[in-house]
PDB file of C-alpha atoms in Angstrom:
ATOM      1  CA  MET A   1       0.000  -0.019  -0.050  1.00 66.00           C
ATOM      2  CA  GLY A   2       1.321   3.446  -0.785  1.00 81.00           C
ATOM      3  CA  ALA A   3       1.981   6.256   1.559  1.00 79.00           C
ATOM      4  CA  LEU A   4      -1.078   7.957   3.023  1.00 87.00           C
ATOM      5  CA  TRP A   5       0.742  11.244   2.849  1.00 87.00           C
ATOM      6  CA  LEU A   6       4.167  12.735   2.435  1.00 93.00           C
ATOM      7  CA  ALA A   7       6.158  15.795   3.732  1.00 97.00           C
ATOM      8  CA  ARG A   8       9.624  16.922   2.823  1.00 97.00           C
ATOM      9  CA  GLU A   9      11.947  19.751   3.561  1.00 98.00           C
ATOM     10  CA  ILE A  10      15.575  20.805   2.651  1.00 98.00           C
ATOM     11  CA  PHE A  11      17.882  21.896   5.448  1.00 98.00           C
ATOM     12  CA  PRO A  12      21.257  23.538   5.443  1.00 98.00           C
ATOM     13  CA  GLY A  13      24.161  21.255   6.222  1.00 98.00           C
ATOM     14  CA  VAL A  14      24.913  22.838   9.598  1.00 98.00           C
ATOM     15  CA  ALA A  15      24.623  21.515  13.114  1.00 97.00           C
ATOM     16  CA  GLY A  16      21.666  23.607  13.952  1.00 98.00           C
ATOM     17  CA  SER A  17      19.623  21.795  11.323  1.00 98.00           C
ATOM     18  CA  VAL A  18      19.474  18.667  13.494  1.00 98.00           C
ATOM     19  CA  ALA A  19      17.078  20.518  15.880  1.00 98.00           C
ATOM     20  CA  ALA A  20      15.190  21.927  12.862  1.00 98.00           C
ATOM     21  CA  VAL A  21      14.701  18.394  11.486  1.00 98.00           C
ATOM     22  CA  ARG A  22      13.305  17.221  14.906  1.00 98.00           C
ATOM     23  CA  ARG A  23      10.842  20.228  14.844  1.00 98.00           C
ATOM     24  CA  PHE A  24       9.828  19.398  11.289  1.00 98.00           C
ATOM     25  CA  LEU A  25       9.037  15.795  12.284  1.00 98.00           C
ATOM     26  CA  ARG A  26       7.139  16.864  15.462  1.00 98.00           C
ATOM     27  CA  ASP A  27       5.145  19.401  13.353  1.00 98.00           C
ATOM     28  CA  ALA A  28       4.372  16.805  10.722  1.00 97.00           C
ATOM     29  CA  LEU A  29       3.513  13.914  12.898  1.00 97.00           C
ATOM     30  CA  GLY A  30       2.343  15.679  16.124  1.00 97.00           C
ATOM     31  CA  THR A  31       4.034  15.472  19.507  1.00 97.00           C
ATOM     32  CA  ASP A  32       1.564  12.766  20.619  1.00 97.00           C
ATOM     33  CA  HIS A  33       2.559  10.269  17.829  1.00 97.00           C
ATOM     34  CA  PRO A  34       3.264   7.054  19.676  1.00 97.00           C
ATOM     35  CA  GLU A  35       6.774   6.664  18.082  1.00 98.00           C
ATOM     36  CA  ILE A  36       7.840  10.301  17.838  1.00 98.00           C
ATOM     37  CA  HIS A  37      10.839   9.818  20.098  1.00 98.00           C
ATOM     38  CA  ARG A  38      12.252   6.914  18.168  1.00 98.00           C
ATOM     39  CA  ILE A  39      11.624   8.695  14.815  1.00 98.00           C
ATOM     40  CA  GLU A  40      13.284  11.888  16.047  1.00 98.00           C
ATOM     41  CA  LEU A  41      16.277  10.141  17.396  1.00 98.00           C
ATOM     42  CA  CYS A  42      16.905   8.023  14.234  1.00 98.00           C
ATOM     43  CA  ALA A  43      16.490  11.005  11.969  1.00 98.00           C
ATOM     44  CA  SER A  44      18.845  13.126  14.216  1.00 98.00           C
ATOM     45  CA  GLU A  45      21.546  10.464  13.938  1.00 97.00           C
ATOM     46  CA  LEU A  46      21.328  10.278  10.153  1.00 97.00           C
ATOM     47  CA  VAL A  47      21.261  13.999   9.606  1.00 98.00           C
ATOM     48  CA  THR A  48      24.182  14.366  11.925  1.00 96.00           C
ATOM     49  CA  ASN A  49      26.052  11.834   9.861  1.00 94.00           C
ATOM     50  CA  CYS A  50      25.360  13.773   6.690  1.00 94.00           C
ATOM     51  CA  ILE A  51      26.677  16.968   8.208  1.00 95.00           C
ATOM     52  CA  ILE A  52      29.856  15.322   9.572  1.00 93.00           C
ATOM     53  CA  HIS A  53      30.748  12.836   6.762  1.00 91.00           C
ATOM     54  CA  THR A  54      29.449  14.238   3.503  1.00 94.00           C
ATOM     55  CA  ALA A  55      29.506  17.314   1.185  1.00 95.00           C
ATOM     56  CA  SER A  56      26.164  18.295   2.866  1.00 96.00           C
ATOM     57  CA  GLY A  57      28.136  19.565   5.816  1.00 96.00           C
ATOM     58  CA  ARG A  58      30.640  21.501   3.637  1.00 96.00           C
ATOM     59  CA  GLY A  59      28.202  24.172   2.392  1.00 97.00           C
ATOM     60  CA  GLY A  60      25.564  21.732   1.138  1.00 97.00           C
ATOM     61  CA  HIS A  61      22.086  20.637   2.166  1.00 98.00           C
ATOM     62  CA  VAL A  62      20.198  17.630   3.621  1.00 98.00           C
ATOM     63  CA  LEU A  63      16.796  16.596   2.325  1.00 98.00           C
ATOM     64  CA  VAL A  64      14.538  14.888   4.751  1.00 98.00           C
ATOM     65  CA  ALA A  65      11.417  13.248   3.444  1.00 98.00           C
ATOM     66  CA  LEU A  66       8.672  11.643   5.475  1.00 98.00           C
ATOM     67  CA  GLU A  67       6.212   8.941   4.389  1.00 97.00           C
ATOM     68  CA  VAL A  68       3.370   8.074   6.630  1.00 96.00           C
ATOM     69  CA  HIS A  69       1.623   4.747   5.990  1.00 95.00           C
ATOM     70  CA  ALA A  70      -1.237   3.093   7.893  1.00 94.00           C
ATOM     71  CA  ASP A  71       1.228   1.001  10.000  1.00 95.00           C
ATOM     72  CA  ARG A  72       4.582   2.729   9.735  1.00 97.00           C
ATOM     73  CA  VAL A  73       6.598   5.852   9.194  1.00 98.00           C
ATOM     74  CA  ARG A  74       9.491   5.980   6.759  1.00 98.00           C
ATOM     75  CA  VAL A  75      12.036   8.730   6.910  1.00 98.00           C
ATOM     76  CA  HIS A  76      14.474   9.363   4.047  1.00 97.00           C
ATOM     77  CA  VAL A  77      17.652  11.371   4.615  1.00 98.00           C
ATOM     78  CA  VAL A  78      19.508  12.391   1.419  1.00 97.00           C
ATOM     79  CA  ASP A  79      22.959  13.833   1.444  1.00 96.00           C
ATOM     80  CA  GLU A  80      24.981  15.530  -1.277  1.00 95.00           C
ATOM     81  CA  GLY A  81      27.652  12.854  -1.528  1.00 92.00           C
ATOM     82  CA  GLY A  82      31.359  13.100  -1.049  1.00 84.00           C
ATOM     83  CA  ALA A  83      31.635  10.549   1.684  1.00 69.00           C
ATOM     84  CA  ASP A  84      34.900   8.505   1.454  1.00 59.00           C
ATOM     85  CA  THR A  85      33.347   5.389   2.937  1.00 52.00           C
ATOM     86  CA  GLU A  86      30.059   3.460   2.980  1.00 55.00           C
ATOM     87  CA  PRO A  87      28.052   4.077   6.206  1.00 52.00           C
ATOM     88  CA  GLN A  88      28.444   1.279   8.764  1.00 48.00           C
ATOM     89  CA  ALA A  89      26.835   0.542  12.103  1.00 48.00           C
ATOM     90  CA  LEU A  90      29.891  -0.212  14.233  1.00 48.00           C
ATOM     91  CA  ARG A  91      29.610  -2.481  17.283  1.00 52.00           C
ATOM     92  CA  SER A  92      32.803  -1.528  19.080  1.00 50.00           C
ATOM     93  CA  GLY A  93      32.363   0.632  22.137  1.00 52.00           C
ATOM     94  CA  PHE A  94      35.767   2.077  21.420  1.00 47.00           C
ATOM     95  CA  ALA A  95      35.107   3.281  17.847  1.00 47.00           C
ATOM     96  CA  GLU A  96      35.378   7.008  17.287  1.00 50.00           C
ATOM     97  CA  SER A  97      32.302   7.053  14.910  1.00 52.00           C
ATOM     98  CA  GLY A  98      29.554   4.748  13.676  1.00 53.00           C
ATOM     99  CA  HIS A  99      27.523   4.807  16.883  1.00 69.00           C
ATOM    100  CA  GLY A 100      24.698   6.896  15.153  1.00 83.00           C
ATOM    101  CA  LEU A 101      24.032   4.109  12.742  1.00 89.00           C
ATOM    102  CA  HIS A 102      24.184   1.513  15.424  1.00 90.00           C
ATOM    103  CA  ILE A 103      21.447   3.449  17.230  1.00 93.00           C
ATOM    104  CA  VAL A 104      19.370   3.541  14.067  1.00 96.00           C
ATOM    105  CA  GLU A 105      19.927  -0.206  13.589  1.00 95.00           C
ATOM    106  CA  GLU A 106      18.774  -0.889  17.153  1.00 96.00           C
ATOM    107  CA  LEU A 107      15.700   1.476  17.110  1.00 97.00           C
ATOM    108  CA  ALA A 108      14.416   1.226  13.590  1.00 98.00           C
ATOM    109  CA  ASP A 109      12.381  -1.743  12.390  1.00 98.00           C
ATOM    110  CA  ALA A 110      14.275  -1.568   9.086  1.00 98.00           C
ATOM    111  CA  TRP A 111      16.864   0.708   7.458  1.00 97.00           C
ATOM    112  CA  ARG A 112      18.923   0.750   4.313  1.00 96.00           C
ATOM    113  CA  THR A 113      21.356   3.106   2.601  1.00 94.00           C
ATOM    114  CA  GLN A 114      21.722   3.401  -1.225  1.00 93.00           C
ATOM    115  CA  LEU A 115      24.059   5.375  -3.401  1.00 90.00           C
ATOM    116  CA  GLU A 116      22.386   7.745  -5.752  1.00 84.00           C
ATOM    117  CA  ASP A 117      23.701   9.763  -8.683  1.00 83.00           C
ATOM    118  CA  GLU A 118      24.216  12.951  -6.630  1.00 84.00           C
ATOM    119  CA  GLY A 119      24.559  11.602  -3.102  1.00 91.00           C
ATOM    120  CA  ARG A 120      23.262   8.898  -0.799  1.00 94.00           C
ATOM    121  CA  THR A 121      19.852   8.152   0.554  1.00 96.00           C
ATOM    122  CA  THR A 122      19.408   6.444   3.935  1.00 96.00           C
ATOM    123  CA  TRP A 123      15.960   5.562   5.049  1.00 97.00           C
ATOM    124  CA  PHE A 124      14.522   3.907   8.113  1.00 98.00           C
ATOM    125  CA  ASP A 125      11.041   2.547   9.056  1.00 98.00           C
ATOM    126  CA  ILE A 126       9.336   2.744  12.436  1.00 98.00           C
ATOM    127  CA  THR A 127       6.237   0.567  12.695  1.00 97.00           C
ATOM    128  CA  PHE A 128       3.376   1.239  15.096  1.00 94.00           C
TER     129      PHE A 128
END
């Protein structure tokens, strides 16, 4: 079944955009959505990764798109490319990075990343 509705917004690739993405999601879904905290946390981690590791954080932008279905929410986070490595959810407690994707892997019901022509899209699903 297709999405019941969609919302999307483009954010500057700066640290302050993480809070703006959280507001966007709360405004779109409502603060009383049963999974708003998981959705906000996963989206925050992905947007932070874009800002730190891709061209989005070097003067670029991050696109966040929201799909709402009858039984789940899917959030797409699209960067502007330029990452030197494929995103990985690292399991080591001593790793300097990779913890954000580990959080997404643990909290989301599904997630994937795919290389696009002009960047990378990472999405996650939260079912309810």
